[in-house]
Short mmCIF file of C-alpha atoms and ligand atoms in Angstrom, two decimals:
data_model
loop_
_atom_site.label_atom_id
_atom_site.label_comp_id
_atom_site.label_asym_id
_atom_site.label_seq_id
_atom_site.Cartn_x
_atom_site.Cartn_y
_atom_site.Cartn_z
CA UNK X 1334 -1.44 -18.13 -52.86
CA UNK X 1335 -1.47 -15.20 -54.90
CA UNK X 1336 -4.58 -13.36 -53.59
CA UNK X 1337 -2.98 -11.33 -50.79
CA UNK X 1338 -0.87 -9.34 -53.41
CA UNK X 1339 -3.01 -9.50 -55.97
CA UNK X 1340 -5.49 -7.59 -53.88
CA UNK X 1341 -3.28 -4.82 -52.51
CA UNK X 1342 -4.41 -1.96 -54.43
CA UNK X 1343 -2.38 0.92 -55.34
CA UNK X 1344 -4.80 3.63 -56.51
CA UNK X 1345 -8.37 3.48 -54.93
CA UNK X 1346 -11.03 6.45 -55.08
CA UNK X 1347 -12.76 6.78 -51.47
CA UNK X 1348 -15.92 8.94 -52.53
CA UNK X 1349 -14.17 12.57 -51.22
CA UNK X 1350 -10.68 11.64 -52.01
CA UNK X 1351 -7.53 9.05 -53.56
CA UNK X 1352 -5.97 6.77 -51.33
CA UNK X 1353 -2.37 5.99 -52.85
CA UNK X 1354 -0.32 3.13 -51.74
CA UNK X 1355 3.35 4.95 -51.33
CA UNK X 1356 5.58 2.96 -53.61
CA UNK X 1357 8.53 5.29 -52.98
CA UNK X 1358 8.16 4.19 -49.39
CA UNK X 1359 7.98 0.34 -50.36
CA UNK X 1360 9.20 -2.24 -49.26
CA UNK X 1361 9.96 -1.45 -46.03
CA UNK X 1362 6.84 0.76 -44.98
CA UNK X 1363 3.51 0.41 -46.22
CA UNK X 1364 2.03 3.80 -46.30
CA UNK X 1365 -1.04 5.18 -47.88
CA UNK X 1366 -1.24 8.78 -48.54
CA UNK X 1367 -4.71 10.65 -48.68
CA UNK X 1368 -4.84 12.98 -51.92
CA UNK X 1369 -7.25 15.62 -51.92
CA UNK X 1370 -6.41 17.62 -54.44
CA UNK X 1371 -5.35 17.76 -58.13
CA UNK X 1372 -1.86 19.29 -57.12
CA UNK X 1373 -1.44 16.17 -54.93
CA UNK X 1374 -2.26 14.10 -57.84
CA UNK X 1375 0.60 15.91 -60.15
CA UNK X 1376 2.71 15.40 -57.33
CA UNK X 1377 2.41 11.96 -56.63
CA UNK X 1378 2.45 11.02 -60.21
CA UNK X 1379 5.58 13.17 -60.46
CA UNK X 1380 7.65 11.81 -57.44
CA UNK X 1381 7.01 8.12 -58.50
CA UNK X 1382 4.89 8.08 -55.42
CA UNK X 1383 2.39 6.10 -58.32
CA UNK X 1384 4.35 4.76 -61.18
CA UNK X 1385 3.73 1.80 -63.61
CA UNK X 1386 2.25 2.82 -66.68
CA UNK X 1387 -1.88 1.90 -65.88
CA UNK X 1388 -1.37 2.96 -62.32
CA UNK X 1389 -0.61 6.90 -63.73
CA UNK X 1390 -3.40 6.50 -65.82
CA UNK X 1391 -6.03 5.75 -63.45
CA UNK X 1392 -4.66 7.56 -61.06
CA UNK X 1393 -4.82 10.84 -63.03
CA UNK X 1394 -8.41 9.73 -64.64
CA UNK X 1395 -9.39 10.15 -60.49
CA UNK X 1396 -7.61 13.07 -59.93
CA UNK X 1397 -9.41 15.00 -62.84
CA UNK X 1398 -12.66 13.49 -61.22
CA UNK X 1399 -11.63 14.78 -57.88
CA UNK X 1400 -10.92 18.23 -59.51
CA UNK X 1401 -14.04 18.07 -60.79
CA UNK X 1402 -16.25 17.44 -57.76
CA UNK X 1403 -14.43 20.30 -56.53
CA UNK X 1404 -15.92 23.19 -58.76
CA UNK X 1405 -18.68 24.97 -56.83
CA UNK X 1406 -19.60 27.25 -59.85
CA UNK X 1407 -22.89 25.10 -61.19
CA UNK X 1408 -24.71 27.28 -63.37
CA UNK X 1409 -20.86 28.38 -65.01
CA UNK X 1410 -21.16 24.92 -67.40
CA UNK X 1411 -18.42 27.23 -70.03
CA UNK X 1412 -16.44 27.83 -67.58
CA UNK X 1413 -16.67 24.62 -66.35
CA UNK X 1414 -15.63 22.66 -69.44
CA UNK X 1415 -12.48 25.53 -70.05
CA UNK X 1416 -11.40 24.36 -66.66
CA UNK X 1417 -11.28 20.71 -67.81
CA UNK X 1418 -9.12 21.39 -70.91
CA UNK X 1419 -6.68 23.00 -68.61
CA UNK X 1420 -6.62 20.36 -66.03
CA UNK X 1421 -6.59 17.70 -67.99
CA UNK X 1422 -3.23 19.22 -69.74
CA UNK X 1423 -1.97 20.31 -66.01
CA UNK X 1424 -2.17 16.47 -64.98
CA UNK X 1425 -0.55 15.17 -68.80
CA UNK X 1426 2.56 17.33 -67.52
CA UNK X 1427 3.22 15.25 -64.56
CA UNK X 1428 5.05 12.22 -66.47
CA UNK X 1429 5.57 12.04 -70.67
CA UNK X 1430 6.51 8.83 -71.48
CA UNK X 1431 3.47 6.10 -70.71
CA UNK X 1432 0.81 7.10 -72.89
CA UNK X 1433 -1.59 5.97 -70.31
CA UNK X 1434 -1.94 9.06 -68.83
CA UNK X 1435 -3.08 11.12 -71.66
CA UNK X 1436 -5.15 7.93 -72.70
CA UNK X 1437 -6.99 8.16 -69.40
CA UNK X 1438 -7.52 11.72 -69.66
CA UNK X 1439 -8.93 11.69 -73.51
CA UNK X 1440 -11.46 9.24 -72.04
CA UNK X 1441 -12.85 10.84 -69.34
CA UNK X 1442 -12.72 14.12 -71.23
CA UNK X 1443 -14.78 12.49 -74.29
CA UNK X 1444 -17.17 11.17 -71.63
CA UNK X 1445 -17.51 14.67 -70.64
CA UNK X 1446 -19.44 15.78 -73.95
CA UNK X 1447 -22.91 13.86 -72.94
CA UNK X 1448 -23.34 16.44 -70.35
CA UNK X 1449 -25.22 19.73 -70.32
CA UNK X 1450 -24.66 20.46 -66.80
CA UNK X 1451 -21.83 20.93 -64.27
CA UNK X 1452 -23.41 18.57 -62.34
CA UNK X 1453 -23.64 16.06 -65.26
CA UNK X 1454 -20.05 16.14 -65.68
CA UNK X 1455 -19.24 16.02 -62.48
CA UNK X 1456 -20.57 12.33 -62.23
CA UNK X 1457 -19.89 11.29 -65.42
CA UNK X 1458 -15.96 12.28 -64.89
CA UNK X 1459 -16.19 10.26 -61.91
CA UNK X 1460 -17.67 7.56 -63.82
CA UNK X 1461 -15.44 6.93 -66.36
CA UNK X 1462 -12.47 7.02 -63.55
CA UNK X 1463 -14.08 3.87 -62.06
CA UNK X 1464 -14.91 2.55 -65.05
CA UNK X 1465 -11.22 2.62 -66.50
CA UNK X 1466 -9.83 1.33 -62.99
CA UNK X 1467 -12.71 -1.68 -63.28
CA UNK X 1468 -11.07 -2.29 -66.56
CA UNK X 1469 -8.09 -2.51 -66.08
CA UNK X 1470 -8.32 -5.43 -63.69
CA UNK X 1471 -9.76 -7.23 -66.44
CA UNK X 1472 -7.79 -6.69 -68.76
CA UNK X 1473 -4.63 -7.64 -66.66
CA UNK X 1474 -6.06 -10.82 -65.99
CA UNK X 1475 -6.67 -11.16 -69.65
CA UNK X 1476 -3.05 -10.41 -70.13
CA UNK X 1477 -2.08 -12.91 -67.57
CA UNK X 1478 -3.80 -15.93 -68.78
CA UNK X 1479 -2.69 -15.48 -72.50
CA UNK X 1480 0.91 -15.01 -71.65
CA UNK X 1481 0.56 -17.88 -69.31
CA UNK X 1482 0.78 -20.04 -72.18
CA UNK X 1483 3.97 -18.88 -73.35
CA UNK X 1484 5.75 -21.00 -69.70
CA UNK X 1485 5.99 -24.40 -68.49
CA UNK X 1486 6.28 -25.45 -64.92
CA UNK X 1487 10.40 -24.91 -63.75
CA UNK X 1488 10.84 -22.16 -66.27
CA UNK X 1489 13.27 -19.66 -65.31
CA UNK X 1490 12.28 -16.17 -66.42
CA UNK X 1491 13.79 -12.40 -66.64
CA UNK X 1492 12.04 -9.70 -65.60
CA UNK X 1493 12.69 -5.49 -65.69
CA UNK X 1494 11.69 -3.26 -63.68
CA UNK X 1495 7.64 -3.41 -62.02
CA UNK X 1496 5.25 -4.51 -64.44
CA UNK X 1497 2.96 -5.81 -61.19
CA UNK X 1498 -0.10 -5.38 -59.77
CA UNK X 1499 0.81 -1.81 -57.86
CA UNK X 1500 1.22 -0.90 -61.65
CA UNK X 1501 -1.61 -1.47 -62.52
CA UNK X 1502 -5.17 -1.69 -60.90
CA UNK X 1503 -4.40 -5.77 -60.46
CA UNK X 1504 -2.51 -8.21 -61.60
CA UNK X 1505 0.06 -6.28 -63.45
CA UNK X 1506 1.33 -7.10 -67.26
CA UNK X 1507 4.55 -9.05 -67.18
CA UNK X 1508 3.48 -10.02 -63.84
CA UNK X 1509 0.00 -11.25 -64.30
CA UNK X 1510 1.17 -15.06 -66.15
CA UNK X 1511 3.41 -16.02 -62.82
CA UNK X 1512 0.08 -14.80 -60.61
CA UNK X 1513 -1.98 -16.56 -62.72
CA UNK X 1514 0.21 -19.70 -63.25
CA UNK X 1515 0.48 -20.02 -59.58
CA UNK X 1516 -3.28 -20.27 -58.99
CA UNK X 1517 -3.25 -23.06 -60.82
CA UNK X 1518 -0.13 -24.60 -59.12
CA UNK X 1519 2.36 -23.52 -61.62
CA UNK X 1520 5.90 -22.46 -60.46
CA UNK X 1521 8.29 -20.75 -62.06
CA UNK X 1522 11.61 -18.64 -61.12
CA UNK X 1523 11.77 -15.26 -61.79
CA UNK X 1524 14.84 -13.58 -62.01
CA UNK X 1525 14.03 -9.35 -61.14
CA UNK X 1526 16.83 -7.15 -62.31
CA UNK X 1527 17.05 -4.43 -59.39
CA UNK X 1528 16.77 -1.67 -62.25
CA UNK X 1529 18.91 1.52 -61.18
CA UNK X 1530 18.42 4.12 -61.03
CA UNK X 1531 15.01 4.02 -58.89
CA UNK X 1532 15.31 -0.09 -57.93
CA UNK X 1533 11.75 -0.73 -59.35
CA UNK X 1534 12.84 -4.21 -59.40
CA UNK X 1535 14.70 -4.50 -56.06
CA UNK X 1536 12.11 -2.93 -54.37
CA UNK X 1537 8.71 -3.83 -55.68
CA UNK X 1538 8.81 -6.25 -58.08
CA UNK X 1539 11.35 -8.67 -55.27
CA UNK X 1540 8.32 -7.53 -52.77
CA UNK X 1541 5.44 -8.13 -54.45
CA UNK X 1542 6.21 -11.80 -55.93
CA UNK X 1543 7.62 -13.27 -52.34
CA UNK X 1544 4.35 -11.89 -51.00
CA UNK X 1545 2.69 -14.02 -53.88
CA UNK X 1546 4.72 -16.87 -52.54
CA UNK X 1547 6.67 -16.83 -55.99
CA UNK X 1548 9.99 -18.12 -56.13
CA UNK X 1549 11.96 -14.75 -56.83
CA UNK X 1550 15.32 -13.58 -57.00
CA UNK X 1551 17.43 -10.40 -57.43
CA UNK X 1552 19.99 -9.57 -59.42
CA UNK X 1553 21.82 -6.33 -60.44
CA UNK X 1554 21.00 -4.76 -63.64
CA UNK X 1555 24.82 -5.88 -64.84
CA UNK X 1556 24.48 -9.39 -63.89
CA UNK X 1557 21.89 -10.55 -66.68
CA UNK X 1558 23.75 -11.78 -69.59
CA UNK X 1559 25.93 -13.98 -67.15
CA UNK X 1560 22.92 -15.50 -65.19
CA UNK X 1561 21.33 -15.94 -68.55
CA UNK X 1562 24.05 -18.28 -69.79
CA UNK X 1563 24.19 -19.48 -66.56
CA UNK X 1564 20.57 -19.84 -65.06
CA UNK X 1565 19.20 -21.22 -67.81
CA UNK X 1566 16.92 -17.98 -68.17
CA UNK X 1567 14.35 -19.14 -70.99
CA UNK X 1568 12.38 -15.85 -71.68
CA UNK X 1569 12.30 -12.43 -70.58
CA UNK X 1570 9.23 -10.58 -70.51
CA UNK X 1571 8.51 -7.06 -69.26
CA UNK X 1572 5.65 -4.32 -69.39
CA UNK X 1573 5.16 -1.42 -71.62
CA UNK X 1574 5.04 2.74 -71.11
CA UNK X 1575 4.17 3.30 -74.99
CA UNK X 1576 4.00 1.26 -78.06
CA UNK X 1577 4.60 2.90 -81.43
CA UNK X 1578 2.28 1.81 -84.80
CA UNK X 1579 5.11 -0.43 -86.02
CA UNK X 1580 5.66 -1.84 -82.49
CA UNK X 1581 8.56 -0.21 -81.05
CA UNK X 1582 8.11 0.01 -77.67
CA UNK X 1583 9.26 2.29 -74.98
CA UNK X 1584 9.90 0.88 -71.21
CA UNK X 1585 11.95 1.30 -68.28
CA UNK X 1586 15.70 1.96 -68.97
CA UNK X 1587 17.73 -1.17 -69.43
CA UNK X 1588 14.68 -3.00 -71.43
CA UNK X 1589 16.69 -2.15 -74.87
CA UNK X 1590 19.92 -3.75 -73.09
CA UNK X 1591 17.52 -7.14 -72.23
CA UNK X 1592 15.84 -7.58 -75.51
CA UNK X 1593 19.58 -7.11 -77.66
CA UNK X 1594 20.86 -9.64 -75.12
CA UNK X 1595 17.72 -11.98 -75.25
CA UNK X 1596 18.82 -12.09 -79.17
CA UNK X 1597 21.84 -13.03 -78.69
CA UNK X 1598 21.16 -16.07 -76.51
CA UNK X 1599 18.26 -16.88 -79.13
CA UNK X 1600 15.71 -16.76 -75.90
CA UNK X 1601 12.25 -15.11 -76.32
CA UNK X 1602 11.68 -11.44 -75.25
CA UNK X 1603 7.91 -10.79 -74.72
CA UNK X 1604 6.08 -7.62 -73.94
CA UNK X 1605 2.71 -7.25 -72.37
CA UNK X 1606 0.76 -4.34 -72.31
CA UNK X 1607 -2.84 -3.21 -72.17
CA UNK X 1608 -4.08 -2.10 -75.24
CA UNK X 1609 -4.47 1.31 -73.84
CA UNK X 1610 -0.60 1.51 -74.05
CA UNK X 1611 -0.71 1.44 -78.00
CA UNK X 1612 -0.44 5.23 -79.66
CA UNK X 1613 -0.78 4.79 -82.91
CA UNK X 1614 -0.69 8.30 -83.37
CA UNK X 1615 3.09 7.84 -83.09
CA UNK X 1616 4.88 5.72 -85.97
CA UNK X 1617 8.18 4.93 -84.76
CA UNK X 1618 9.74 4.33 -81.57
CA UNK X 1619 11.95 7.69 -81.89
CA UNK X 1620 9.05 9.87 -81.62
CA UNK X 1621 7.86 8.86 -78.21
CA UNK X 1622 9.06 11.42 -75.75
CA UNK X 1623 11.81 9.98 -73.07
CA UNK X 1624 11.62 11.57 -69.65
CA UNK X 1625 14.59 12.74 -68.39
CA UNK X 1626 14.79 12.63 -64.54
CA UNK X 1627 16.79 14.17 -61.99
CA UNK X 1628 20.56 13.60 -61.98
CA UNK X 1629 20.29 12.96 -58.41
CA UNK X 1630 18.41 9.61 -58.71
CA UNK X 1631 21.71 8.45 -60.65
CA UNK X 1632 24.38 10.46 -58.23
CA UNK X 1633 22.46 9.27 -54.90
CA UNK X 1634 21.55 6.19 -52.97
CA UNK X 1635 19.12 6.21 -50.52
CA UNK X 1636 19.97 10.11 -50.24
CA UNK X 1637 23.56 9.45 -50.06
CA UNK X 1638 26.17 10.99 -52.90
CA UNK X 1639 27.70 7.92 -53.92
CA UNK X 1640 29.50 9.53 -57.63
CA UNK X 1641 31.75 11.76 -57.93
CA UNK X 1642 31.06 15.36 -56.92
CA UNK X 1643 30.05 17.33 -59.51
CA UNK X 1644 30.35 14.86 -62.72
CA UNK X 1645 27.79 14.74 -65.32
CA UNK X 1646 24.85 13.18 -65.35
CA UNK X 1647 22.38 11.91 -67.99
CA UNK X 1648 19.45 10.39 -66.53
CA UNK X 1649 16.84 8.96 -69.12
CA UNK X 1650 14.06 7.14 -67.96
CA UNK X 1651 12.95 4.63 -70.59
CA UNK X 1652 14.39 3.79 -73.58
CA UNK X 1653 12.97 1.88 -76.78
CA UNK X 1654 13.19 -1.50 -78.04
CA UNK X 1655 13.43 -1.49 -82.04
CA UNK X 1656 10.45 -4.33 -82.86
CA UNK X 1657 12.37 -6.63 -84.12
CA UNK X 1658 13.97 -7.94 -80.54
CA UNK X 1659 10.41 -8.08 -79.54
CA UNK X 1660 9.20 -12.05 -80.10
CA UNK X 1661 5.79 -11.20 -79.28
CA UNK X 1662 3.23 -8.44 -77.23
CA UNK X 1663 1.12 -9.88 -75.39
CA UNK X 1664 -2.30 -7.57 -75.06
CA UNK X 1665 -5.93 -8.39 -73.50
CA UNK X 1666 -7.15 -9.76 -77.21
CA UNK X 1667 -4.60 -12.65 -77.65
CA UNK X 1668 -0.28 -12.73 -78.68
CA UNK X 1669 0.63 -10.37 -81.50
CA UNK X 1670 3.64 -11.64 -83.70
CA UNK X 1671 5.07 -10.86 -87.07
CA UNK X 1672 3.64 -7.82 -88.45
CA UNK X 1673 2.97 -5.25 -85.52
CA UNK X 1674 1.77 -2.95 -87.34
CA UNK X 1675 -1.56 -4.34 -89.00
CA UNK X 1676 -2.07 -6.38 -86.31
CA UNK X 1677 -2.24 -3.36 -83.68
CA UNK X 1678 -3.98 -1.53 -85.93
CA UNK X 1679 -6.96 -4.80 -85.93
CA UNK X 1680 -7.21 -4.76 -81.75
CA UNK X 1681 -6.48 -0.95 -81.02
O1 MRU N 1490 9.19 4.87 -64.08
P1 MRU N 1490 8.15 3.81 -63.85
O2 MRU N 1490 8.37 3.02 -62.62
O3 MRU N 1490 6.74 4.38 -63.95
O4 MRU N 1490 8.33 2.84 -65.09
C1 MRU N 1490 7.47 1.74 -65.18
C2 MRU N 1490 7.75 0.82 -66.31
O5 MRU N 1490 8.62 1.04 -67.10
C3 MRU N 1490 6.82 -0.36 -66.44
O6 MRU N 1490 7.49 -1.43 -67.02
C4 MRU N 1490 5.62 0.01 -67.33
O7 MRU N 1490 5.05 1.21 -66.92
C5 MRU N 1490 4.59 -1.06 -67.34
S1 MRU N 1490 3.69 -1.19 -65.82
C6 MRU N 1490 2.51 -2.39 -66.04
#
């Protein structure tokens, strides 16, 4: 049954503070660290301690709430609101790519201009946080039962990186069909690429489905065209960290590698994303910004050097997937196909 890891939540507001499952610590230790302040937040979003696209985004929609509660100054409302505007660009620092974040942020900071007191803001920050972490369950689930139409019982199916529920605030994205399918006594096989350099897939996508009781197994990130010939692999679907106006999208590393390959065997390639992950401020996929990580994530394993002392390293973090490999994106309002770009103009 799927409720168990459906239910584990990664990001959960606790009235004084965050509570934030460790996924850096996952799979073998399941730790959750107490944030109390913003510069906890910024760290945790920073150090992949929370990662997955909705998971930053509610995550730094609490910690500008928890900032918030945190300014004794009430009858300073200016001062108040000039904080804000610098937090709120403090905590977009912390990652670039998934749009999430500064999606989260703009909310709760639009929220913000009903109130005429500190004390106002205060709860209407706070607010907002909850309300965009309520949300985001639903829309998951949303997510989950329209892609869930897109398998069959016995389907064998690719999958990059964690698009899961510790993504998100439930359910995950590329996820949320197999959850879904298996509440009603639907199985498939999923095949999780490990993703290097941080093992997203090896570590918490592999953890979270055999908690779910979903027949999953790993493979390395170079071993996906071959078990696509020879697995029988008949989709691959994967989340979203930012979707341009003409539906290039940007996801974990490797994702452009899947979707060219997913071409070539003439199998489907599906993306599924909240709505919130749509900037359509941003026309083509080369204008979303690509984080660039540490060259140590790519030189080490487990904190041991495993390349070559002192070689270059070039570490990107995403990359993007040119729209036409993408089959379909699968949002909260229904299955987008054919032309992105008017139809995620109609939902956004
Ligand atoms: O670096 P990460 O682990 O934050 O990257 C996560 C991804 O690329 C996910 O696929 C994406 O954020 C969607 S999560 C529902």
């Amino acid at each position: 049954m799927t409720t168990e890891t459906t239910t584990i939540r990664s990001v959960q507001w606790q009235g004084d503070h965050i509570l934030l499952l460790d996924q850096q610590k996952l799979p073998h230790i399941t730790e959750y660290i107490k944030l109390t302040s913003i510069e906890d937040v910024w760290d945790c979003i920073h150090t992949l301690k929370v990662r997955g696209a909705p998971a930053i985004g509610i995550t730094a929609a609490f910690g500008l709430a928890l900032w918030a509660q945190s300014f004794q100054q009430k009858d300073n409302f200016l001062g108040f609101f000039y904080e804000l505007e610098n937090k709120r660009s403090y905590l977009e620092s912390s990652r670039p790519t998934a749009v999430n974040l500064s999606w989260a942020l703009g909310r709760l900071v639009s929220g913000f201009s009903k109130a005429a007191t500190v004390e106002q803001g205060q709860s209407l920050l706070l607010d907002e946080a909850l309300a965009i972490a309520k949300e985001d369950e639903d829309v998951c689930r949303s997510i989950g039962e329209h892609a869930a139409g897109l398998f069959q019982e016995g389907d064998s199916v690719l999958t990059h990186c964690n698009a899961g529920g510790i993504a998100t605030s439930r359910y995950g994205t590329a996820l949320a069909p197999f959850y879904i399918l298996k509440e009603k006594g639907i199985d498939l096989k999923v095949f999780a690429t490990e993703t290097r350099p941080v093992l997203q897939g090896a570590r918490l996508t592999a953890w979270e489905l055999m908690q779910a009781g979903i027949d999953v197994t790993l493979i390395t990130d170079n071993m996906a065209a071959h078990t696509i010939a020879e697995k029988s692999i008949s989709a691959i679907i994967v989340g979203a960290d930012r979707i341009a106006a003409n539906g290039d999208t940007a996801n974990k590393i490797g994702t452009r590698g899947l979707a060219i390959l997913a071409k070539a065997f003439n199998i489907p390639f599906y993306v599924a994303s909240p709505r919130s992950t749509i900037d359509l401020a941003i026309e083509t996929g080369g204008d979303i910004p690509i984080e660039e990580r540490s060259p140590k994530e790519v030189s080490h394993l487990n904190g041991v050097e495993v390349a070559a002392k002192g070689v270059k390293i070039y570490n990107p973090a995403f990359d993007v997937t040119p729209n036409e490999y993408i089959t379909a994106i699968i949002t909260e309002k229904g299955i987008l196909k054919g032309n992105y770009r008017e139809q995620l103009i109609s939902i956004k």
